[in-house]
mmCIF file of N, CA and C in Angstrom:
data_model
loop_
_atom_site.group_PDB
_atom_site.id
_atom_site.type_symbol
_atom_site.label_atom_id
_atom_site.label_comp_id
_atom_site.label_asym_id
_atom_site.label_seq_id
_atom_site.Cartn_x
_atom_site.Cartn_y
_atom_site.Cartn_z
ATOM 1 N N UNK A 1 0.696 -1.328 0.084
ATOM 2 C CA UNK A 1 0.099 0.276 -0.017
ATOM 3 C C UNK A 1 0.754 1.256 -0.043
ATOM 4 N N UNK A 2 0.883 2.317 -0.674
ATOM 5 C CA UNK A 2 1.314 3.567 -0.809
ATOM 6 C C UNK A 2 0.437 4.515 -0.518
ATOM 7 N N UNK A 3 0.708 5.412 0.417
ATOM 8 C CA UNK A 3 -0.001 6.217 1.067
ATOM 9 C C UNK A 3 0.597 7.736 0.746
ATOM 10 N N UNK A 4 -0.310 8.767 0.412
ATOM 11 C CA UNK A 4 0.150 10.167 0.380
ATOM 12 C C UNK A 4 -0.901 10.994 0.904
ATOM 13 N N UNK A 5 -0.234 11.854 2.101
ATOM 14 C CA UNK A 5 -1.195 12.978 2.751
ATOM 15 C C UNK A 5 -0.904 14.262 2.136
ATOM 16 N N UNK A 6 -2.025 14.881 1.848
ATOM 17 C CA UNK A 6 -1.806 16.220 1.235
ATOM 18 C C UNK A 6 -2.919 17.068 2.081
ATOM 19 N N UNK A 7 -2.977 18.461 1.790
ATOM 20 C CA UNK A 7 -3.874 19.084 2.213
ATOM 21 C C UNK A 7 -3.532 20.132 3.485
ATOM 22 N N UNK A 8 -2.116 20.062 3.839
ATOM 23 C CA UNK A 8 -1.788 20.767 4.861
ATOM 24 C C UNK A 8 -1.446 22.249 4.370
ATOM 25 N N UNK A 9 -1.041 23.138 5.570
ATOM 26 C CA UNK A 9 -0.683 24.429 5.249
ATOM 27 C C UNK A 9 -0.838 25.160 6.503
ATOM 28 N N UNK A 10 -0.988 26.634 6.411
ATOM 29 C CA UNK A 10 -0.770 27.446 7.211
ATOM 30 C C UNK A 10 -2.144 28.098 7.648
ATOM 31 N N UNK A 11 -2.515 28.030 8.846
ATOM 32 C CA UNK A 11 -3.876 28.561 9.106
ATOM 33 C C UNK A 11 -3.608 29.371 10.514
ATOM 34 N N UNK A 12 -4.901 30.172 10.906
ATOM 35 C CA UNK A 12 -4.691 30.891 12.017
ATOM 36 C C UNK A 12 -5.409 29.835 13.105
ATOM 37 N N UNK A 13 -4.882 30.301 14.508
ATOM 38 C CA UNK A 13 -5.794 29.446 15.668
ATOM 39 C C UNK A 13 -7.223 29.620 15.443
ATOM 40 N N UNK A 14 -8.043 28.759 15.798
ATOM 41 C CA UNK A 14 -9.452 28.317 15.676
ATOM 42 C C UNK A 14 -9.938 28.331 14.161
ATOM 43 N N UNK A 15 -9.029 28.319 13.111
ATOM 44 C CA UNK A 15 -9.604 27.888 11.771
ATOM 45 C C UNK A 15 -9.514 26.263 11.724
ATOM 46 N N UNK A 16 -9.707 26.253 10.131
ATOM 47 C CA UNK A 16 -9.945 24.697 10.011
ATOM 48 C C UNK A 16 -8.853 24.167 8.625
ATOM 49 N N UNK A 17 -8.828 22.951 8.774
ATOM 50 C CA UNK A 17 -8.162 22.532 7.722
ATOM 51 C C UNK A 17 -8.464 20.890 7.273
ATOM 52 N N UNK A 18 -8.615 20.614 6.178
ATOM 53 C CA UNK A 18 -9.133 19.169 5.823
ATOM 54 C C UNK A 18 -7.913 18.631 5.123
ATOM 55 N N UNK A 19 -7.235 17.452 5.834
ATOM 56 C CA UNK A 19 -6.235 16.676 5.080
ATOM 57 C C UNK A 19 -6.805 15.410 4.386
ATOM 58 N N UNK A 20 -6.312 15.092 3.338
ATOM 59 C CA UNK A 20 -6.714 13.841 2.511
ATOM 60 C C UNK A 20 -5.724 12.966 2.244
ATOM 61 N N UNK A 21 -5.905 11.776 2.308
ATOM 62 C CA UNK A 21 -5.015 10.560 2.145
ATOM 63 C C UNK A 21 -5.377 9.751 1.025
ATOM 64 N N UNK A 22 -4.556 9.985 -0.244
ATOM 65 C CA UNK A 22 -4.816 9.053 -1.245
ATOM 66 C C UNK A 22 -3.710 7.825 -1.338
ATOM 67 N N UNK A 23 -4.533 6.518 -1.521
ATOM 68 C CA UNK A 23 -3.940 5.185 -1.147
ATOM 69 C C UNK A 23 -3.962 4.690 -2.524
ATOM 70 N N UNK A 24 -2.823 3.982 -2.646
ATOM 71 C CA UNK A 24 -3.023 2.870 -4.007
ATOM 72 C C UNK A 24 -2.399 1.568 -3.508
ATOM 73 N N UNK A 25 -2.453 0.483 -4.410
ATOM 74 C CA UNK A 25 -2.123 -0.715 -4.013
ATOM 75 C C UNK A 25 -3.382 -1.752 -3.251
ATOM 76 N N UNK A 26 -2.885 -2.848 -2.813
ATOM 77 C CA UNK A 26 -3.963 -3.941 -2.874
ATOM 78 C C UNK A 26 -4.592 -3.669 -1.484
ATOM 79 N N UNK A 27 -5.742 -3.808 -1.769
ATOM 80 C CA UNK A 27 -6.862 -4.091 -0.476
ATOM 81 C C UNK A 27 -6.765 -2.822 0.833
ATOM 82 N N UNK A 28 -6.464 -1.693 0.316
ATOM 83 C CA UNK A 28 -6.372 -0.507 1.310
ATOM 84 C C UNK A 28 -7.828 -0.498 1.718
ATOM 85 N N UNK A 29 -8.783 -0.703 0.805
ATOM 86 C CA UNK A 29 -10.292 -0.755 1.083
ATOM 87 C C UNK A 29 -10.816 -1.253 2.537
ATOM 88 N N UNK A 30 -9.874 -2.438 2.615
ATOM 89 C CA UNK A 30 -10.236 -3.526 3.633
ATOM 90 C C UNK A 30 -9.316 -3.388 4.848
ATOM 91 N N UNK A 31 -8.475 -2.288 5.007
ATOM 92 C CA UNK A 31 -7.558 -2.078 6.029
ATOM 93 C C UNK A 31 -8.022 -1.003 6.804
ATOM 94 N N UNK A 32 -7.766 -1.295 8.070
ATOM 95 C CA UNK A 32 -7.928 0.113 8.915
ATOM 96 C C UNK A 32 -7.041 1.249 8.577
ATOM 97 N N UNK A 33 -7.341 2.335 9.041
ATOM 98 C CA UNK A 33 -6.463 3.188 8.833
ATOM 99 C C UNK A 33 -6.242 4.419 9.894
ATOM 100 N N UNK A 34 -5.273 5.233 9.977
ATOM 101 C CA UNK A 34 -4.974 5.912 11.157
ATOM 102 C C UNK A 34 -4.199 7.290 10.657
ATOM 103 N N UNK A 35 -4.183 8.209 11.476
ATOM 104 C CA UNK A 35 -3.319 9.555 11.326
ATOM 105 C C UNK A 35 -2.533 9.597 12.422
ATOM 106 N N UNK A 36 -1.340 10.182 12.270
ATOM 107 C CA UNK A 36 -0.250 10.271 13.144
ATOM 108 C C UNK A 36 0.106 11.649 12.902
ATOM 109 N N UNK A 37 0.770 12.291 13.920
ATOM 110 C CA UNK A 37 1.482 13.695 13.709
ATOM 111 C C UNK A 37 2.974 13.564 14.521
ATOM 112 N N UNK A 38 3.762 14.405 14.279
ATOM 113 C CA UNK A 38 5.050 14.327 14.572
ATOM 114 C C UNK A 38 5.527 16.010 14.782
ATOM 115 N N UNK A 39 6.167 16.499 16.119
ATOM 116 C CA UNK A 39 6.799 17.592 16.072
ATOM 117 C C UNK A 39 8.264 17.375 16.048
ATOM 118 N N UNK A 40 9.148 18.041 15.569
ATOM 119 C CA UNK A 40 10.689 17.922 15.674
ATOM 120 C C UNK A 40 10.782 17.656 17.273
ATOM 121 N N UNK A 41 11.649 16.708 17.351
ATOM 122 C CA UNK A 41 12.391 16.153 18.736
ATOM 123 C C UNK A 41 11.416 15.360 19.588
ATOM 124 N N UNK A 42 9.980 15.246 19.037
ATOM 125 C CA UNK A 42 9.122 14.373 19.893
ATOM 126 C C UNK A 42 8.761 13.030 19.239
ATOM 127 N N UNK A 43 8.215 12.116 19.844
ATOM 128 C CA UNK A 43 7.847 10.815 19.119
ATOM 129 C C UNK A 43 6.587 11.248 18.115
ATOM 130 N N UNK A 44 6.318 10.403 17.415
ATOM 131 C CA UNK A 44 5.025 10.433 16.639
ATOM 132 C C UNK A 44 3.886 10.221 17.573
ATOM 133 N N UNK A 45 2.593 10.675 17.254
ATOM 134 C CA UNK A 45 1.721 10.766 18.358
ATOM 135 C C UNK A 45 0.527 10.322 17.562
ATOM 136 N N UNK A 46 -0.295 9.127 18.088
ATOM 137 C CA UNK A 46 -1.589 8.779 17.226
ATOM 138 C C UNK A 46 -2.538 9.999 17.636
ATOM 139 N N UNK A 47 -3.231 10.426 16.257
ATOM 140 C CA UNK A 47 -4.402 11.555 16.532
ATOM 141 C C UNK A 47 -5.720 10.765 16.201
ATOM 142 N N UNK A 48 -5.858 9.848 15.205
ATOM 143 C CA UNK A 48 -6.963 9.461 15.001
ATOM 144 C C UNK A 48 -7.014 8.132 14.020
ATOM 145 N N UNK A 49 -8.187 7.339 14.248
ATOM 146 C CA UNK A 49 -8.030 6.062 13.619
ATOM 147 C C UNK A 49 -9.499 5.475 13.133
ATOM 148 N N UNK A 50 -9.795 4.873 12.136
ATOM 149 C CA UNK A 50 -10.843 4.050 11.745
ATOM 150 C C UNK A 50 -10.610 2.651 11.676
ATOM 151 N N UNK A 51 -11.239 1.881 12.571
ATOM 152 C CA UNK A 51 -11.517 0.480 12.403
ATOM 153 C C UNK A 51 -12.068 -0.007 11.277
ATOM 154 N N UNK A 52 -11.551 -0.769 10.347
ATOM 155 C CA UNK A 52 -12.112 -1.197 9.292
ATOM 156 C C UNK A 52 -13.477 -2.135 9.480
ATOM 157 N N UNK A 53 -13.402 -3.037 10.242
ATOM 158 C CA UNK A 53 -14.270 -3.940 10.722
ATOM 159 C C UNK A 53 -15.523 -3.600 11.157
ATOM 160 N N UNK A 54 -15.518 -2.494 11.685
ATOM 161 C CA UNK A 54 -17.074 -1.864 12.055
ATOM 162 C C UNK A 54 -17.005 -0.299 12.014
ATOM 163 N N UNK A 55 -15.957 0.368 11.202
ATOM 164 C CA UNK A 55 -16.096 1.509 11.236
ATOM 165 C C UNK A 55 -16.193 2.518 12.360
ATOM 166 N N UNK A 56 -15.726 1.968 13.476
ATOM 167 C CA UNK A 56 -15.660 2.853 14.551
ATOM 168 C C UNK A 56 -14.348 3.864 14.386
ATOM 169 N N UNK A 57 -14.523 4.871 14.861
ATOM 170 C CA UNK A 57 -13.394 5.677 14.986
ATOM 171 C C UNK A 57 -13.026 6.045 16.432
ATOM 172 N N UNK A 58 -11.473 6.217 16.548
ATOM 173 C CA UNK A 58 -10.972 6.617 17.844
ATOM 174 C C UNK A 58 -9.936 7.990 17.704
ATOM 175 N N UNK A 59 -10.087 8.569 18.965
ATOM 176 C CA UNK A 59 -9.170 9.691 18.715
ATOM 177 C C UNK A 59 -8.336 10.109 19.812
ATOM 178 N N UNK A 60 -7.317 10.864 19.719
ATOM 179 C CA UNK A 60 -6.618 11.153 20.939
ATOM 180 C C UNK A 60 -7.393 12.066 21.689
ATOM 181 N N UNK A 61 -7.000 12.044 23.014
ATOM 182 C CA UNK A 61 -7.955 13.019 23.875
ATOM 183 C C UNK A 61 -7.857 14.429 23.548
ATOM 184 N N UNK A 62 -6.498 14.669 22.855
ATOM 185 C CA UNK A 62 -6.048 16.120 22.508
ATOM 186 C C UNK A 62 -6.894 16.789 21.487
ATOM 187 N N UNK A 63 -7.431 15.729 20.483
ATOM 188 C CA UNK A 63 -8.034 16.379 19.342
ATOM 189 C C UNK A 63 -9.334 16.017 19.551
ATOM 190 N N UNK A 64 -9.943 15.194 20.444
ATOM 191 C CA UNK A 64 -11.667 14.827 20.479
ATOM 192 C C UNK A 64 -12.399 15.924 20.756
ATOM 193 N N UNK A 65 -13.382 15.683 19.713
ATOM 194 C CA UNK A 65 -14.554 16.880 19.655
ATOM 195 C C UNK A 65 -14.106 17.813 18.623
ATOM 196 N N UNK A 66 -12.681 18.018 18.135
ATOM 197 C CA UNK A 66 -12.331 18.962 17.154
ATOM 198 C C UNK A 66 -11.828 18.308 15.786
ATOM 199 N N UNK A 67 -11.303 17.103 15.951
ATOM 200 C CA UNK A 67 -11.234 16.417 14.634
ATOM 201 C C UNK A 67 -11.887 15.357 14.219
ATOM 202 N N UNK A 68 -12.206 14.955 13.021
ATOM 203 C CA UNK A 68 -13.043 14.053 12.376
ATOM 204 C C UNK A 68 -12.303 13.192 11.508
ATOM 205 N N UNK A 69 -12.187 12.082 11.713
ATOM 206 C CA UNK A 69 -11.659 11.086 10.475
ATOM 207 C C UNK A 69 -12.605 10.272 9.850
ATOM 208 N N UNK A 70 -12.316 10.282 8.501
ATOM 209 C CA UNK A 70 -13.267 9.524 7.782
ATOM 210 C C UNK A 70 -12.802 9.000 6.461
ATOM 211 N N UNK A 71 -13.790 7.721 6.081
ATOM 212 C CA UNK A 71 -13.312 7.047 4.757
ATOM 213 C C UNK A 71 -14.050 7.531 3.878
ATOM 214 N N UNK A 72 -13.394 8.308 2.575
ATOM 215 C CA UNK A 72 -14.090 8.813 1.750
ATOM 216 C C UNK A 72 -14.604 8.020 0.619
ATOM 217 N N UNK A 73 -13.955 6.896 0.446
ATOM 218 C CA UNK A 73 -14.143 5.792 -0.948
ATOM 219 C C UNK A 73 -13.156 4.648 -0.600
ATOM 220 N N UNK A 74 -12.855 3.819 -1.729
ATOM 221 C CA UNK A 74 -12.121 2.833 -1.447
ATOM 222 C C UNK A 74 -10.585 3.049 -1.471
ATOM 223 N N UNK A 75 -10.124 4.360 -2.045
ATOM 224 C CA UNK A 75 -8.728 4.615 -1.808
ATOM 225 C C UNK A 75 -8.562 5.917 -1.118
ATOM 226 N N UNK A 76 -9.466 6.671 -0.639
ATOM 227 C CA UNK A 76 -9.369 7.846 -0.176
ATOM 228 C C UNK A 76 -9.836 8.141 1.353
ATOM 229 N N UNK A 77 -9.276 9.043 2.197
ATOM 230 C CA UNK A 77 -9.710 9.048 3.263
ATOM 231 C C UNK A 77 -9.170 10.520 3.709
ATOM 232 N N UNK A 78 -9.887 11.130 4.818
ATOM 233 C CA UNK A 78 -9.660 12.349 5.153
ATOM 234 C C UNK A 78 -9.468 12.578 6.824
ATOM 235 N N UNK A 79 -9.157 13.793 7.023
ATOM 236 C CA UNK A 79 -9.073 13.945 8.547
ATOM 237 C C UNK A 79 -9.560 15.664 8.510
ATOM 238 N N UNK A 80 -10.688 15.798 8.890
ATOM 239 C CA UNK A 80 -11.218 17.373 9.058
ATOM 240 C C UNK A 80 -10.623 17.906 10.476
ATOM 241 N N UNK A 81 -9.986 18.997 10.137
ATOM 242 C CA UNK A 81 -9.422 19.504 11.851
ATOM 243 C C UNK A 81 -10.217 20.954 11.700
ATOM 244 N N UNK A 82 -11.104 21.097 12.814
ATOM 245 C CA UNK A 82 -11.644 22.383 13.400
ATOM 246 C C UNK A 82 -10.938 22.756 14.467
ATOM 247 N N UNK A 83 -11.410 23.978 14.691
ATOM 248 C CA UNK A 83 -10.886 24.836 16.040
ATOM 249 C C UNK A 83 -9.192 24.435 16.277
ATOM 250 N N UNK A 84 -8.544 24.810 15.299
ATOM 251 C CA UNK A 84 -7.258 24.503 15.649
ATOM 252 C C UNK A 84 -6.456 25.212 16.352
ATOM 253 N N UNK A 85 -5.386 24.593 17.162
ATOM 254 C CA UNK A 85 -4.654 25.346 18.073
ATOM 255 C C UNK A 85 -3.212 25.290 17.812
ATOM 256 N N UNK A 86 -2.327 26.479 18.093
ATOM 257 C CA UNK A 86 -1.085 26.142 17.794
ATOM 258 C C UNK A 86 -0.399 24.949 17.970
ATOM 259 N N UNK A 87 -0.876 24.173 19.345
ATOM 260 C CA UNK A 87 -0.186 22.917 19.640
ATOM 261 C C UNK A 87 -0.620 21.865 18.579
ATOM 262 N N UNK A 88 -1.261 22.297 17.465
ATOM 263 C CA UNK A 88 -1.803 20.905 16.640
ATOM 264 C C UNK A 88 -0.408 21.130 15.510
ATOM 265 N N UNK A 89 0.202 22.160 15.447
ATOM 266 C CA UNK A 89 1.226 22.311 14.601
ATOM 267 C C UNK A 89 2.219 20.928 14.727
ATOM 268 N N UNK A 90 2.141 20.343 13.520
ATOM 269 C CA UNK A 90 3.077 19.228 13.293
ATOM 270 C C UNK A 90 3.076 18.772 11.963
ATOM 271 N N UNK A 91 3.604 17.699 11.661
ATOM 272 C CA UNK A 91 3.691 17.083 10.366
ATOM 273 C C UNK A 91 2.769 15.982 10.390
ATOM 274 N N UNK A 92 1.669 15.941 9.723
ATOM 275 C CA UNK A 92 1.022 14.979 9.802
ATOM 276 C C UNK A 92 0.911 13.547 8.577
ATOM 277 N N UNK A 93 0.676 12.488 9.471
ATOM 278 C CA UNK A 93 1.035 11.389 8.307
ATOM 279 C C UNK A 93 -0.368 10.359 8.355
ATOM 280 N N UNK A 94 -0.659 9.977 7.230
ATOM 281 C CA UNK A 94 -1.752 8.997 7.176
ATOM 282 C C UNK A 94 -1.017 7.395 7.093
ATOM 283 N N UNK A 95 -1.763 6.534 7.626
ATOM 284 C CA UNK A 95 -1.188 5.333 7.862
ATOM 285 C C UNK A 95 -2.473 4.355 7.592
ATOM 286 N N UNK A 96 -1.778 3.099 7.004
ATOM 287 C CA UNK A 96 -2.984 1.718 7.088
ATOM 288 C C UNK A 96 -2.204 0.747 7.788
ATOM 289 N N UNK A 97 -3.157 0.081 8.491
ATOM 290 C CA UNK A 97 -2.789 -0.940 9.362
ATOM 291 C C UNK A 97 -3.819 -1.933 9.918
ATOM 292 N N UNK A 98 -3.610 -2.238 11.162
ATOM 293 C CA UNK A 98 -4.819 -3.221 11.523
ATOM 294 C C UNK A 98 -5.027 -2.840 13.159
ATOM 295 N N UNK A 99 -6.182 -3.038 13.685
ATOM 296 C CA UNK A 99 -6.623 -2.880 14.936
ATOM 297 C C UNK A 99 -6.388 -4.187 15.788
ATOM 298 N N UNK A 100 -5.975 -4.033 16.865
ATOM 299 C CA UNK A 100 -5.949 -5.339 17.989
ATOM 300 C C UNK A 100 -6.853 -4.712 18.871
ATOM 301 N N UNK A 101 -8.039 -5.322 18.995
ATOM 302 C CA UNK A 101 -9.132 -4.677 20.004
ATOM 303 C C UNK A 101 -8.965 -3.015 19.559
ATOM 304 N N UNK A 102 -8.826 -2.192 20.467
ATOM 305 C CA UNK A 102 -8.886 -0.841 20.438
ATOM 306 C C UNK A 102 -7.717 -0.173 19.973
ATOM 307 N N UNK A 103 -6.637 -1.030 19.964
ATOM 308 C CA UNK A 103 -5.266 -0.593 19.639
ATOM 309 C C UNK A 103 -5.206 -0.556 18.305
ATOM 310 N N UNK A 104 -4.291 0.611 17.871
ATOM 311 C CA UNK A 104 -4.150 0.785 16.310
ATOM 312 C C UNK A 104 -2.748 0.355 16.275
ATOM 313 N N UNK A 105 -2.180 -0.524 15.396
ATOM 314 C CA UNK A 105 -0.909 -0.835 15.021
ATOM 315 C C UNK A 105 -0.764 -0.473 13.159
ATOM 316 N N UNK A 106 -0.091 0.744 13.147
ATOM 317 C CA UNK A 106 0.016 0.970 11.695
ATOM 318 C C UNK A 106 1.195 -0.031 11.006
ATOM 319 N N UNK A 107 1.105 -0.107 9.840
ATOM 320 C CA UNK A 107 1.861 -1.091 8.964
ATOM 321 C C UNK A 107 2.409 -0.323 7.763
ATOM 322 N N UNK A 108 1.831 0.509 7.236
ATOM 323 C CA UNK A 108 2.284 1.351 5.813
ATOM 324 C C UNK A 108 2.049 2.616 6.623
ATOM 325 N N UNK A 109 3.174 3.444 6.098
ATOM 326 C CA UNK A 109 3.124 5.146 6.395
ATOM 327 C C UNK A 109 3.297 5.710 4.886
ATOM 328 N N UNK A 110 2.627 6.803 4.804
ATOM 329 C CA UNK A 110 2.930 7.691 3.958
ATOM 330 C C UNK A 110 3.744 8.875 3.987
ATOM 331 N N UNK A 111 4.115 9.745 3.362
ATOM 332 C CA UNK A 111 4.908 10.940 3.429
ATOM 333 C C UNK A 111 3.926 12.030 3.957
ATOM 334 N N UNK A 112 4.550 12.687 5.074
ATOM 335 C CA UNK A 112 3.562 13.486 5.833
ATOM 336 C C UNK A 112 3.345 15.114 5.135
ATOM 337 N N UNK A 113 2.431 15.721 5.654
ATOM 338 C CA UNK A 113 2.145 16.957 5.184
ATOM 339 C C UNK A 113 2.251 18.016 6.332
ATOM 340 N N UNK A 114 2.801 18.821 6.126
ATOM 341 C CA UNK A 114 2.964 20.063 7.083
ATOM 342 C C UNK A 114 1.645 20.936 7.663
ATOM 343 N N UNK A 115 1.295 20.893 8.640
ATOM 344 C CA UNK A 115 0.354 21.829 9.346
ATOM 345 C C UNK A 115 0.732 22.671 10.252
ATOM 346 N N UNK A 116 0.674 24.112 10.177
ATOM 347 C CA UNK A 116 1.146 24.988 10.973
ATOM 348 C C UNK A 116 -0.033 25.876 11.318
ATOM 349 N N UNK A 117 -0.166 26.195 12.710
ATOM 350 C CA UNK A 117 -1.279 26.894 13.254
ATOM 351 C C UNK A 117 -0.693 28.159 13.804
ATOM 352 N N UNK A 118 -0.718 29.197 13.446
ATOM 353 C CA UNK A 118 -0.332 30.468 13.996
ATOM 354 C C UNK A 118 -1.240 30.888 15.024
ATOM 355 N N UNK A 119 -0.651 31.568 16.120
ATOM 356 C CA UNK A 119 -1.501 32.351 17.222
ATOM 357 C C UNK A 119 -2.143 33.727 17.061
#
């Protein structure tokens, strides 16, 4: 599975951005997917995920109520980010993987897209 995230950019605090993820390769439509982000000098952080088996979504506490992950088709997914905060500034990655119970395990990573939120 090849993945590419796009749609990042510069936005003011309280604004919105929509990230998209384009996938190609076998069986993406039957895989769970997730979004991660990384700030320089810190570990990658789980942001949101969608479990393939039942469509349930999971979010980090820091984005719950502000971000919405969705599958838009067989090979696309998106992350709608509202009420953005400066601390949301990071490189965002889309991934494909699997869930073990409610824990998401990424297996494929795409190139990231930079999101910068100005105060």
